[in-house]
Short mmCIF file of C-alpha atoms in Angstrom, two decimals:
data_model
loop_
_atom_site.label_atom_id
_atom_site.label_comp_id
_atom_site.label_asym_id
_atom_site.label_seq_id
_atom_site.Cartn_x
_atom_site.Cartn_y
_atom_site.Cartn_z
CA UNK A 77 24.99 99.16 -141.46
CA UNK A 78 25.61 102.12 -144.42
CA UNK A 79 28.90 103.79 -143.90
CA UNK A 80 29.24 106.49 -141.38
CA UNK A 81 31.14 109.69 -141.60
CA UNK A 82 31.53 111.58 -138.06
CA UNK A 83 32.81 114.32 -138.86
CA UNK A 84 34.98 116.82 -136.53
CA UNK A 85 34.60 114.81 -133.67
CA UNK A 86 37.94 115.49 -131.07
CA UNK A 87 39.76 112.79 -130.90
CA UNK A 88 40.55 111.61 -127.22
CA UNK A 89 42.25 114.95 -126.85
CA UNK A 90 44.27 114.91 -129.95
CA UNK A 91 42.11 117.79 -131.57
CA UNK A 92 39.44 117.25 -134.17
CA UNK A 93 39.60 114.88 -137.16
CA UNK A 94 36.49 112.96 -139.06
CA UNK A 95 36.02 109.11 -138.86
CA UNK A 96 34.75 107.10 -141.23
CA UNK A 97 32.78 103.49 -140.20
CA UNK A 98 32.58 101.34 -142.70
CA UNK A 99 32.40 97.32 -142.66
CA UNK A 100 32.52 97.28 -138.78
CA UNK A 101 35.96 98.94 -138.83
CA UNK A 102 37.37 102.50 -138.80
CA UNK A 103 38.28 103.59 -142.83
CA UNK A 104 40.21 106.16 -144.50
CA UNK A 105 38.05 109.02 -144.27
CA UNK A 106 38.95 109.37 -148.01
CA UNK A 107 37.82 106.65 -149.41
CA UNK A 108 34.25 107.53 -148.16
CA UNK A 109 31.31 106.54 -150.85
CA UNK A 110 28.78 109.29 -152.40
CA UNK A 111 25.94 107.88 -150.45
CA UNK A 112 28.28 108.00 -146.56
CA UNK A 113 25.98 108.97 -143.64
CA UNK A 114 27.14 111.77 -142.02
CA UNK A 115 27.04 112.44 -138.29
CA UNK A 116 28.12 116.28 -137.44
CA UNK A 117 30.03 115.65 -134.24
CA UNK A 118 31.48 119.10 -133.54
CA UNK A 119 31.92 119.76 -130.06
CA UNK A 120 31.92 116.07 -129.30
CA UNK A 121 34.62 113.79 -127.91
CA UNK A 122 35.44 110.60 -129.53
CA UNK A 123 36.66 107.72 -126.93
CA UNK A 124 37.54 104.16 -127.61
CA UNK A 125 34.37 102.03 -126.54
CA UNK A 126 34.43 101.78 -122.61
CA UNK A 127 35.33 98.44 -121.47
CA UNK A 128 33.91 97.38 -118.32
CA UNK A 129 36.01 94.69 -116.34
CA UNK A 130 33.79 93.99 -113.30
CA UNK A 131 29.84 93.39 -114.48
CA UNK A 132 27.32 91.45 -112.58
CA UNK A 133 24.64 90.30 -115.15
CA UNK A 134 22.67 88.12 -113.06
CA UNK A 135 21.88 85.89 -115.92
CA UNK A 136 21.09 82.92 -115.16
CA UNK A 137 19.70 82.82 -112.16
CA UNK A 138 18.45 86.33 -111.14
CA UNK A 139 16.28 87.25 -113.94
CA UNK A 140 14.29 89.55 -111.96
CA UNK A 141 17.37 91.60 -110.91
CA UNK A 142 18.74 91.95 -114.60
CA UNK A 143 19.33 89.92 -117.71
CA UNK A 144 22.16 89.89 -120.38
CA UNK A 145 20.13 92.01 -122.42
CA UNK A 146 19.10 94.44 -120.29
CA UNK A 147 22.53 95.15 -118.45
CA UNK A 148 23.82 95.42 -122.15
CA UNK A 149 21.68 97.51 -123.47
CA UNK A 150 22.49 99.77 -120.11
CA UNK A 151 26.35 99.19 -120.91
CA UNK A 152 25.78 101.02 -124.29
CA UNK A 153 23.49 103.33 -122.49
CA UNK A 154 27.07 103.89 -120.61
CA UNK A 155 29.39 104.21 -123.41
CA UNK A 156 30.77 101.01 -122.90
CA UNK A 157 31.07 98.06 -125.97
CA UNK A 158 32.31 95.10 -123.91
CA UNK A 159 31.76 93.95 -120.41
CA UNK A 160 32.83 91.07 -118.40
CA UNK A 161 30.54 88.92 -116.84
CA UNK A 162 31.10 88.10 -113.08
CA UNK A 163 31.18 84.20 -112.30
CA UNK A 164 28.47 84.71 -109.18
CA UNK A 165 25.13 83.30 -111.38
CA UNK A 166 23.33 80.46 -110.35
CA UNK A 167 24.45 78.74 -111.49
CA UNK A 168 28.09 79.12 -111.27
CA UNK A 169 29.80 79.86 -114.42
CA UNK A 170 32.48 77.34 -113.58
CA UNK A 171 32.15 74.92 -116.06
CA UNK A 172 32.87 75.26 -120.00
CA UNK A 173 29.48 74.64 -120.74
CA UNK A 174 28.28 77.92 -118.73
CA UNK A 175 31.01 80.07 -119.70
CA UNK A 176 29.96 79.15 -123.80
CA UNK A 177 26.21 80.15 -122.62
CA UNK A 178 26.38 83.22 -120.82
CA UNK A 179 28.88 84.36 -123.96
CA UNK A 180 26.28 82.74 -126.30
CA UNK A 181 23.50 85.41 -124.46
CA UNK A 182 25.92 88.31 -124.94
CA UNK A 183 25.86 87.32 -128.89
CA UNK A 184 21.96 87.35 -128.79
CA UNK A 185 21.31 90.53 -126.83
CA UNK A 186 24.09 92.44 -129.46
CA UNK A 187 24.47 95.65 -127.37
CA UNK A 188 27.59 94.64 -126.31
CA UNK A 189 30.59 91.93 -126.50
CA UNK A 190 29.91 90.14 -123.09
CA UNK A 191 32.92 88.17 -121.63
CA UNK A 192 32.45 85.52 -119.07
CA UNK A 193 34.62 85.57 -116.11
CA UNK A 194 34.80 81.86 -115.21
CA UNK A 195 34.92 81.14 -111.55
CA UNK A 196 38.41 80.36 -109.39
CA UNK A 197 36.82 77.34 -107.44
CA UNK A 198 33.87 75.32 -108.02
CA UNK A 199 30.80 76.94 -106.57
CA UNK A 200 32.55 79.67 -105.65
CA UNK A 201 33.02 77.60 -102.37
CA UNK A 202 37.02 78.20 -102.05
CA UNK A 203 38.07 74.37 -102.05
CA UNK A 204 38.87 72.94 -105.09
CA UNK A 205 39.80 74.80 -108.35
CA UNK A 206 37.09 74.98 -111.04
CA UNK A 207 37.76 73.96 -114.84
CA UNK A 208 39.86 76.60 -115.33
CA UNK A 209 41.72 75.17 -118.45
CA UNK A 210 38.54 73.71 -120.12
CA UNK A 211 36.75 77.01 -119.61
CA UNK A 212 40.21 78.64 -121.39
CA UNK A 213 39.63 76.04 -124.16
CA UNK A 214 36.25 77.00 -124.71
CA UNK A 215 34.52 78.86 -127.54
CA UNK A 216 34.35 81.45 -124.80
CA UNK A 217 38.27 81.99 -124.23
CA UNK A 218 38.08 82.57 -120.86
CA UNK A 219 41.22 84.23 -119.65
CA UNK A 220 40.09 85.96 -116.37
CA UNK A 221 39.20 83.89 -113.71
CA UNK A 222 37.64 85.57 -110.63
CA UNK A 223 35.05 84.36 -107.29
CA UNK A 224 34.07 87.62 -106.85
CA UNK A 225 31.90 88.57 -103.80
CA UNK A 226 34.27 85.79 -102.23
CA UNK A 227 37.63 86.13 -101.41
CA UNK A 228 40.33 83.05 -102.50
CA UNK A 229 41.28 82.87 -99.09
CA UNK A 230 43.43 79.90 -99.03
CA UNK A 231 46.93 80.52 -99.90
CA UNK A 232 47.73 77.33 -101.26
CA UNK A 233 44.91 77.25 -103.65
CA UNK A 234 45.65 80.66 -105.24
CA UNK A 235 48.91 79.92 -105.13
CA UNK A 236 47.63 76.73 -107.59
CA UNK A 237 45.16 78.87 -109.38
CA UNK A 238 48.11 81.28 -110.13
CA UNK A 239 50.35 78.73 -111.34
CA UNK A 240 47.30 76.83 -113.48
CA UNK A 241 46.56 79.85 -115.75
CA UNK A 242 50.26 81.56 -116.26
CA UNK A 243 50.17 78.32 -118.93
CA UNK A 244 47.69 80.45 -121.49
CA UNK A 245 47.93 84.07 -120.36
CA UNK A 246 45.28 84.51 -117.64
CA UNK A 247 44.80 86.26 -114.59
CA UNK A 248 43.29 85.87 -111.11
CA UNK A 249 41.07 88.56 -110.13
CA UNK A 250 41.04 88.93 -106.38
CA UNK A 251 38.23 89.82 -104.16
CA UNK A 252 40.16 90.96 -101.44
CA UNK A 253 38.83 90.54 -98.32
CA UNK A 254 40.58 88.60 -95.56
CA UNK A 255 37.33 86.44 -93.84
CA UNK A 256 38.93 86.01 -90.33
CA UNK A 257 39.05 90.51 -90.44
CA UNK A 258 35.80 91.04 -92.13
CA UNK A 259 33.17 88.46 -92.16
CA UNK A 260 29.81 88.41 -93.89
CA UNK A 261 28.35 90.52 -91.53
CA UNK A 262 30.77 93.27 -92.43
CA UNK A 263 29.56 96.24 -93.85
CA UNK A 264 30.83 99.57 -92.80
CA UNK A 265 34.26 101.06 -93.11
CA UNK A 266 35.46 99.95 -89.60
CA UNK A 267 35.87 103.29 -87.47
CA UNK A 268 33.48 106.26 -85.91
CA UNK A 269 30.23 105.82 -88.03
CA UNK A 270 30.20 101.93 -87.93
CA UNK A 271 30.69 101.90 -83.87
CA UNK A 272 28.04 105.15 -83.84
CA UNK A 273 25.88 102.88 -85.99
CA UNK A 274 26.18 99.64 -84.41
CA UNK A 275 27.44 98.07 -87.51
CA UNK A 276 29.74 95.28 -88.45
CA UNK A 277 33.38 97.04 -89.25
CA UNK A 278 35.03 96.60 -92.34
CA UNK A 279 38.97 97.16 -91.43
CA UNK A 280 40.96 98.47 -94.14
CA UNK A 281 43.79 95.61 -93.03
CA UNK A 282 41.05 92.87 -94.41
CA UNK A 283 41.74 93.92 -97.48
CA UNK A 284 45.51 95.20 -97.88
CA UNK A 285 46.68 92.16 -95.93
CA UNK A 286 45.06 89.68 -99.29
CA UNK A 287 46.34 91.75 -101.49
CA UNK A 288 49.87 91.77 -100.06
CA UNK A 289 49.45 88.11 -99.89
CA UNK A 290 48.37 87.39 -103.51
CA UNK A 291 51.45 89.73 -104.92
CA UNK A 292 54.06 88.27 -103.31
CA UNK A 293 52.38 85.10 -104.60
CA UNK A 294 52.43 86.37 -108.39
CA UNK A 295 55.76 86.92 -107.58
CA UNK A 296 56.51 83.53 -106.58
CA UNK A 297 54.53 81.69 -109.78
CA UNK A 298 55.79 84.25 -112.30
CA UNK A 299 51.73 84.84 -113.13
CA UNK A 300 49.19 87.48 -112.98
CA UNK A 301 46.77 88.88 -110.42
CA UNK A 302 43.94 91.68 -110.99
CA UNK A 303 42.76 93.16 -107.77
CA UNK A 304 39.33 93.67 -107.91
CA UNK A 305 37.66 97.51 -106.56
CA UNK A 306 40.21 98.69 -104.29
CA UNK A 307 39.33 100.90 -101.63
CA UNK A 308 41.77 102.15 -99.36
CA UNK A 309 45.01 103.81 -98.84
CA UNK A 310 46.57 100.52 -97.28
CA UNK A 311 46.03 98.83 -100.18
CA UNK A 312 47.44 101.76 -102.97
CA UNK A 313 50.46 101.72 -100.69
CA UNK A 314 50.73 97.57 -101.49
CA UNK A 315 50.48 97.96 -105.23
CA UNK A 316 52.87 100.96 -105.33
CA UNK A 317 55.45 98.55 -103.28
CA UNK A 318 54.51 95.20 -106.03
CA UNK A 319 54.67 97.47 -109.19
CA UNK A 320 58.12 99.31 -108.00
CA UNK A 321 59.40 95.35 -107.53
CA UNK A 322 58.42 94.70 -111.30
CA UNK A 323 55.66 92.16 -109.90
CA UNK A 324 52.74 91.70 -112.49
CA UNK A 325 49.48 93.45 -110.50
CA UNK A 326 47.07 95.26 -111.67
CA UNK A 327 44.49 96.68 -109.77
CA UNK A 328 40.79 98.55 -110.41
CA UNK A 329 38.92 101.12 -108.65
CA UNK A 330 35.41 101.52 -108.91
CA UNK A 331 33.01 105.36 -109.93
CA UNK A 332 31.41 104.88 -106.13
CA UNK A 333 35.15 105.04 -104.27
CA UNK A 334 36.37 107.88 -105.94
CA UNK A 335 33.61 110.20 -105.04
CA UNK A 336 30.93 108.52 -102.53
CA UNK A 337 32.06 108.61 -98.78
CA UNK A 338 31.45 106.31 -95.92
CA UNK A 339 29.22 109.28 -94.09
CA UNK A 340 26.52 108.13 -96.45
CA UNK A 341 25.99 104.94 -94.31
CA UNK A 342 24.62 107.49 -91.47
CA UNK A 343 20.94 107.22 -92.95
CA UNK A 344 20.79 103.18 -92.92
CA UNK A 345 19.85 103.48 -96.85
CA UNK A 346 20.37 100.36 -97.65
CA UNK A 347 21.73 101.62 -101.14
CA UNK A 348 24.62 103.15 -99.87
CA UNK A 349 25.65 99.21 -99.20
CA UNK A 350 28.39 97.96 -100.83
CA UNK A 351 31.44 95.74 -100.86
CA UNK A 352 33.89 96.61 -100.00
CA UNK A 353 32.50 99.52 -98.47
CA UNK A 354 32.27 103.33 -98.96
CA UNK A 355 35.65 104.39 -97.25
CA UNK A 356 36.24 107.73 -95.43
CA UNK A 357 37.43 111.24 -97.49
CA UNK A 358 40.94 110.17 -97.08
CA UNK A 359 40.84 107.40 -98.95
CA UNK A 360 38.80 108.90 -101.47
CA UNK A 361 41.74 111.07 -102.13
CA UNK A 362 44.08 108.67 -102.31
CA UNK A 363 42.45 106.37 -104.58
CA UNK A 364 41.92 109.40 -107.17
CA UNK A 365 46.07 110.61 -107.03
CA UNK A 366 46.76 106.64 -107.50
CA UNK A 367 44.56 106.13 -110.43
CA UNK A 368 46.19 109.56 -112.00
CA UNK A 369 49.50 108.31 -111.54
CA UNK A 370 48.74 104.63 -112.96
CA UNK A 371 49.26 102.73 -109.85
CA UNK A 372 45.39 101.93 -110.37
CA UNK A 373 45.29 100.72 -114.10
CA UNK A 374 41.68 100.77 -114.77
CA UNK A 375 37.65 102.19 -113.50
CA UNK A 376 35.77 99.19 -113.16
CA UNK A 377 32.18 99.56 -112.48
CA UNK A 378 30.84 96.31 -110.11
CA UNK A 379 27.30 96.87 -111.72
CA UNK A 380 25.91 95.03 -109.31
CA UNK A 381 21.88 95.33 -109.72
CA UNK A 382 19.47 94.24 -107.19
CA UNK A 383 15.59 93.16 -107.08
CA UNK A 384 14.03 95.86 -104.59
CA UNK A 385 13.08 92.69 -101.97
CA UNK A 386 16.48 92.29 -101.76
CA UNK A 387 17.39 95.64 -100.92
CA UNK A 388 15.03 97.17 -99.31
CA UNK A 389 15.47 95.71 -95.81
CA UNK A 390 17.25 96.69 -92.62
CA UNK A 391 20.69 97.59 -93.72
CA UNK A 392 22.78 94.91 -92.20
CA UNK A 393 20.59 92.41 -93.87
CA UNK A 394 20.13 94.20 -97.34
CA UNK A 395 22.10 92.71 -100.24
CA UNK A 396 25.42 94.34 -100.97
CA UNK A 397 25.51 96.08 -104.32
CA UNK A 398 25.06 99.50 -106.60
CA UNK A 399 24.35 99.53 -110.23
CA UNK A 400 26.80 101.63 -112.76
CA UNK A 401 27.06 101.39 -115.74
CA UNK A 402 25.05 104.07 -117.01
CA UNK A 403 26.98 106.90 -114.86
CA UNK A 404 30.67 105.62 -114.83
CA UNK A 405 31.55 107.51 -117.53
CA UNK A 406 30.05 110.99 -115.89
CA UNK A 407 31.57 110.27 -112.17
CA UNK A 408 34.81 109.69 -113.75
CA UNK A 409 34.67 112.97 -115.69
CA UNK A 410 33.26 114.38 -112.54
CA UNK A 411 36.28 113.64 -110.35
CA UNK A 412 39.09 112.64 -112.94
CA UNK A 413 39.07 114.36 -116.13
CA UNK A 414 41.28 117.44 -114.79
CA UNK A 415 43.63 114.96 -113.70
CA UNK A 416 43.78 112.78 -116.33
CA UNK A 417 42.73 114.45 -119.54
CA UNK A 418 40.65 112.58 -122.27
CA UNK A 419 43.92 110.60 -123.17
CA UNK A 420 43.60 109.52 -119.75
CA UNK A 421 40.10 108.96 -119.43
CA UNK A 422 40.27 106.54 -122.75
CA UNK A 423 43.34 104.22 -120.87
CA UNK A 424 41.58 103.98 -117.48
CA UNK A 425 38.06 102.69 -119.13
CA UNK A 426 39.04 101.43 -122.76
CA UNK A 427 42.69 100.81 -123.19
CA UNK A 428 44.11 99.77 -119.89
CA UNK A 429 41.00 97.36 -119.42
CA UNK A 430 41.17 95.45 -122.92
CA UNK A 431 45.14 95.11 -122.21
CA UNK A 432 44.35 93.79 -118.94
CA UNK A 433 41.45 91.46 -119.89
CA UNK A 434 43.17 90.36 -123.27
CA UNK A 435 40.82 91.70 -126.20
CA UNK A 436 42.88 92.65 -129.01
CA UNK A 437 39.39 94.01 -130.30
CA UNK A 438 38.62 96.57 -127.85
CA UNK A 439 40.55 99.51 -126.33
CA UNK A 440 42.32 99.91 -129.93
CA UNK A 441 43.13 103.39 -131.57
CA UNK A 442 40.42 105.37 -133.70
CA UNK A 443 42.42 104.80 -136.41
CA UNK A 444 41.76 103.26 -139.85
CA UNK A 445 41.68 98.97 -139.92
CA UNK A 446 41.02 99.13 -136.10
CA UNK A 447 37.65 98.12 -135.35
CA UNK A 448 35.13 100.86 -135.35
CA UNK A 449 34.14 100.36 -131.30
CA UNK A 450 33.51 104.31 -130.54
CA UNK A 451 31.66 106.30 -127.74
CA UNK A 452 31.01 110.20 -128.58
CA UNK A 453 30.94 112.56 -126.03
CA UNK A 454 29.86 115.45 -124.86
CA UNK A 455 31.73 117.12 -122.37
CA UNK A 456 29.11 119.71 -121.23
CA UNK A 457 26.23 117.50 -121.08
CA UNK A 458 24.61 117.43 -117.76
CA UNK A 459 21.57 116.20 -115.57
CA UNK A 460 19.88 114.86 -112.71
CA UNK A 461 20.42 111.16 -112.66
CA UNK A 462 17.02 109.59 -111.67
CA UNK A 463 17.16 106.32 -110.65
CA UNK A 464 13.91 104.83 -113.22
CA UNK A 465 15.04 106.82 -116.09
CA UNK A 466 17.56 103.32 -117.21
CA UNK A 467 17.87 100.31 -119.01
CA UNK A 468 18.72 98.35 -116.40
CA UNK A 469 15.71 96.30 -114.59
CA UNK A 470 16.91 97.50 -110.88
CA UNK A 471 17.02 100.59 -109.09
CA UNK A 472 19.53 100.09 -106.31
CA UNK A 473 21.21 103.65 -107.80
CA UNK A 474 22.97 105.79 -105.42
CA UNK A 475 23.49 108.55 -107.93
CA UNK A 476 20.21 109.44 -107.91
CA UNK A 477 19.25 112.73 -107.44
CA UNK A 478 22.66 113.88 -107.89
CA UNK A 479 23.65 116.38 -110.88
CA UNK A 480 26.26 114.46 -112.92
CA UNK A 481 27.69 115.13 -116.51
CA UNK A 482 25.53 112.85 -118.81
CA UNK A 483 28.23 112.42 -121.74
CA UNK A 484 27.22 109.76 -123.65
CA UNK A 485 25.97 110.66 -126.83
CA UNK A 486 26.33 107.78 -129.08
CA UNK A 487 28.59 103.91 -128.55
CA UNK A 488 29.23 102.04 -132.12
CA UNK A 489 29.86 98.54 -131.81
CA UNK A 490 31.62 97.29 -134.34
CA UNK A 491 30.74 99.66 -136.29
CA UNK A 492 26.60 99.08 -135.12
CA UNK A 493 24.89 101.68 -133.47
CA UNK A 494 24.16 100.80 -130.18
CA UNK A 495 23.23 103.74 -128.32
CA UNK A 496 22.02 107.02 -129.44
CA UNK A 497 20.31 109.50 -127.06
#
């Protein structure tokens, strides 16, 4: 790609400055050539490329749901230029061999860099630990491990899982959800609406209880655990108890639990199902002043796309899931940006991510030698998010019909263009 000159772009906050893309990194705005593109981004905010811990991709397996290359190309709809893809395929990625190809898929689509998250236990079952080094060793680097939609609910085993990566620097990503509390059939915030509704409950204890669990074992094995979309106050109270104690947690909280509420669930739209689920207004608050104050490290968006004949049945027999990654970015300048200001915004979805999953590449400063991964902004874009105007092949979208900011102007991917409205 020619060389690129944005020019007057703000800076994350820092006030306005030019950037210059050349050779897939950020350059010395003077040492830009005669013939330099130029890209008047006055009035625009330059971020960091988003980084997206928590991505269902479907690929292999669910094809008809969404493929590497079209949750991709919605990722850089979304601002974001690397995602990491959840282990739940089919099949598993729990071997080397499917870590290497679903990262091999990411290289062919090109909207994105596309991480594998290599599975905890084999299957996904929760009895015997995957290849966790051999996936590590792999051309793929695997370094976050995770069964998402499945809680490690053995002690022991995470306990081993722990213990297995602190040897190269990985992590454990929890899915925390306590089986014996909140079964399969769970799927309502346990309280008024779900006993109104005659639905399955959801405690908040099912949750809070794992996570207290897994940090006193990261305590014990000296290693790393990443809990995965929190959603209640129990739970912010945990990590605020594990992070004063110097344990190594970190935690994410998903665009739909900072502003959707459990009151949604009143209509039976099947949409409105998710895991863990929409929580009531209290916890909504509570999850916002915790990701303000860092006790939350990161927005995570658990994309989690869905074929329409597997949504659209009764809700306690729908599948459990919302797509995201096109409107992360606008509910978390929706509900956050007061709070955190664009320095704040880039941490929570670039920096604090890449630090967490371990890409030296990604979350970096827009600053000359770094490498030019960029998403420009602008903070008083607006619309009506409707759910078929997207990239990705589902529809399961519970921002639809809801007036959002629509910020993303333009992502750069190592210094490509991969977005540009």
């Amino acid at each position: 790609m020619p060389p690129i000159m944005i020019t007057g772009a703000d800076l994350a906050g820092a006030g306005p400055g030019d950037l210059l893309i050349m050779d897939g990194q950020f350059a010395d705005p003077a040492l830009a050539p005669a013939d330099v593109q130029r890209f008047d981004a006055a009035g625009l905010v330059a971020l960091p490329g988003l980084v997206d811990l928590h991505t269902h991709l479907r690929e292999p397996g669910r094809e008809d749901a969404e493929t590497v290359e079209s949750g991709t190309a919605a990722a850089a709809r979304g601002g974001f230029t690397a995602v990491l893809a959840m282990a739940n395929t089919d099949p598993v990625t729990d071997t080397a061999e499917a870590a290497a190809h679903v990262a091999a898929l990411g290289r062919r689509a090109g909207h994105t860099q596309v991480i594998p998250v290599g599975a905890v236990t084999k299957g996904l079952a929760g009895t015997e630990l995957a290849e966790l080094g051999l996936m590590a060793r792999s051309a793929a680097g695997v370094r976050v491990f995770s069964d998402d939609g499945h809680c490690v609910g053995d002690a022991r085993l995470m306990r081993r899982a722990l213990e297995y990566v602190r040897a190269f620097g990985g992590v454990i990503a929890q899915h925390a959800q306590d089986p014996r509390l909140a079964g399969p059939d769970a799927c309502c915030h346990e309280g008024e609406i779900s006993g109104r509704l005659g639905l399955a409950g959801w405690p908040p204890a099912a949750e809070s209880t794992i996570v207290a669990r897994d940090v006193e074992l990261a305590e014990l094995t000296r290693s790393r655990v990443h809990v995965c979309h929190v959603s209640t106050a129990e739970t912010v109270e945990v990590l605020r108890w594990a992070k004063r104690r110097g344990i190594a947690v970190t935690a994410e909280v998903t665009p739909h639990h900072l502003l959707l509420t459990t009151d949604l669930v009143t209509g039976y739209d099947p949409t409105f199902k998710v895991n863990p689920p929409l929580r009531p207004a209290e916890h909504v608050t509570v999850l916002r002043e915790a990701l303000a104050d860092g006790t939350i490290d990161a927005v995570a968006t658990d994309h989690a796309p869905h074929a329409r004949h597997d949504k659209e049945h009764a809700f306690p027999d729908a599948a459990f899931g919302m797509v995201g990654l096109e409107t992360a970015l606008g509910v978390v300048l929706e509900t956050m940006l007061d709070a955190l200001g664009w320095a704040g915004v880039a941490d929570r979805l670039s920096v604090a991510p890449a630090r967490i999953a371990g890409l030296n590449g990604q979350g970096r400063a827009l600053t000359p030698g770094e490498p030019a991964n960029l998403v420009l902004v602008d903070p008083s874009a607006r619309r009506v998010v409707d759910a078929t105007d997207s990239a990705s092949l589902s529809r399961n979208n519970p921002w639809h019909g809801l007036d959002l900011p629509d910020p993303v102007v333009a992502t750069y991917w190592n210094g490509n263009q991969t977005y540009r409205r």
